[in-house]
């Protein structure tokens, strides 16, 4: 059971390392995930400041 954890993390890293190209721009899943995370925080801050 405990030996499966590194395997799972390795597969997640492998999955997030997949690169794809849209309209000539190449992204990885890591970049998409980090952009979504940062955009979510910024949207949350804007909503708290202006809509509170």
PDB file of C-alpha atoms in Angstrom:
ATOM      1  CA  UNK A   1       0.000   0.000   0.000  1.00  0.00           C
ATOM      2  CA  UNK A   2       2.687   2.485   1.005  1.00  0.00           C
ATOM      3  CA  UNK A   3       4.795   1.573  -2.000  1.00  0.00           C
ATOM      4  CA  UNK A   4       1.941   2.629  -4.320  1.00  0.00           C
ATOM      5  CA  UNK A   5       2.156   6.303  -3.332  1.00  0.00           C
ATOM      6  CA  UNK A   6       5.333   7.054  -5.341  1.00  0.00           C
ATOM      7  CA  UNK A   7       3.787   5.254  -8.307  1.00  0.00           C
ATOM      8  CA  UNK A   8       0.662   7.422  -8.113  1.00  0.00           C
ATOM      9  CA  UNK A   9       2.685  10.635  -7.805  1.00  0.00           C
ATOM     10  CA  UNK A  10       4.863   9.553 -10.723  1.00  0.00           C
ATOM     11  CA  UNK A  11       1.821   8.944 -12.919  1.00  0.00           C
ATOM     12  CA  UNK A  12       0.343  12.341 -11.951  1.00  0.00           C
ATOM     13  CA  UNK A  13       3.595  14.101 -12.849  1.00  0.00           C
ATOM     14  CA  UNK A  14       3.696  12.163 -16.114  1.00  0.00           C
ATOM     15  CA  UNK A  15       0.104  13.180 -16.868  1.00  0.00           C
ATOM     16  CA  UNK A  16       0.729  16.841 -16.074  1.00  0.00           C
ATOM     17  CA  UNK A  17       3.844  16.846 -18.262  1.00  0.00           C
ATOM     18  CA  UNK A  18       1.804  16.154 -21.401  1.00  0.00           C
ATOM     19  CA  UNK A  19       2.157  19.070 -23.795  1.00  0.00           C
ATOM     20  CA  UNK A  20      -0.411  20.125 -26.353  1.00  0.00           C
ATOM     21  CA  UNK A  21      -0.514  22.848 -28.981  1.00  0.00           C
ATOM     22  CA  UNK A  22      -3.441  25.182 -29.623  1.00  0.00           C
ATOM     23  CA  UNK A  23      -3.190  27.772 -32.413  1.00  0.00           C
ATOM     24  CA  UNK A  24       0.594  27.534 -32.417  1.00  0.00           C
ATOM     25  CA  UNK A  25       1.030  27.891 -28.637  1.00  0.00           C
ATOM     26  CA  UNK A  26       2.339  24.929 -26.676  1.00  0.00           C
ATOM     27  CA  UNK A  27       1.085  24.378 -23.130  1.00  0.00           C
ATOM     28  CA  UNK A  28       1.572  21.693 -20.545  1.00  0.00           C
ATOM     29  CA  UNK A  29      -1.043  20.594 -18.055  1.00  0.00           C
ATOM     30  CA  UNK A  30       1.112  22.152 -15.289  1.00  0.00           C
ATOM     31  CA  UNK A  31       0.851  25.552 -16.948  1.00  0.00           C
ATOM     32  CA  UNK A  32      -2.902  25.229 -17.350  1.00  0.00           C
ATOM     33  CA  UNK A  33      -3.320  24.123 -13.724  1.00  0.00           C
ATOM     34  CA  UNK A  34      -1.171  26.953 -12.358  1.00  0.00           C
ATOM     35  CA  UNK A  35      -2.968  29.530 -14.521  1.00  0.00           C
ATOM     36  CA  UNK A  36      -6.357  28.312 -13.298  1.00  0.00           C
ATOM     37  CA  UNK A  37      -5.168  28.429  -9.691  1.00  0.00           C
ATOM     38  CA  UNK A  38      -3.766  31.971  -9.996  1.00  0.00           C
ATOM     39  CA  UNK A  39      -6.806  33.221 -11.920  1.00  0.00           C
ATOM     40  CA  UNK A  40      -9.110  31.754  -9.275  1.00  0.00           C
ATOM     41  CA  UNK A  41      -7.276  33.573  -6.492  1.00  0.00           C
ATOM     42  CA  UNK A  42      -7.326  36.864  -8.400  1.00  0.00           C
ATOM     43  CA  UNK A  43     -11.049  36.523  -9.187  1.00  0.00           C
ATOM     44  CA  UNK A  44     -11.771  35.703  -5.539  1.00  0.00           C
ATOM     45  CA  UNK A  45      -9.839  38.821  -4.385  1.00  0.00           C
ATOM     46  CA  UNK A  46     -11.662  41.045  -6.894  1.00  0.00           C
ATOM     47  CA  UNK A  47     -15.037  39.683  -5.779  1.00  0.00           C
ATOM     48  CA  UNK A  48     -14.169  40.230  -2.106  1.00  0.00           C
ATOM     49  CA  UNK A  49     -13.019  43.795  -2.726  1.00  0.00           C
ATOM     50  CA  UNK A  50     -15.761  44.989  -5.077  1.00  0.00           C
ATOM     51  CA  UNK A  51     -18.791  42.823  -4.323  1.00  0.00           C
ATOM     52  CA  UNK A  52     -18.578  42.546  -0.580  1.00  0.00           C
TER      53      UNK A  52
END
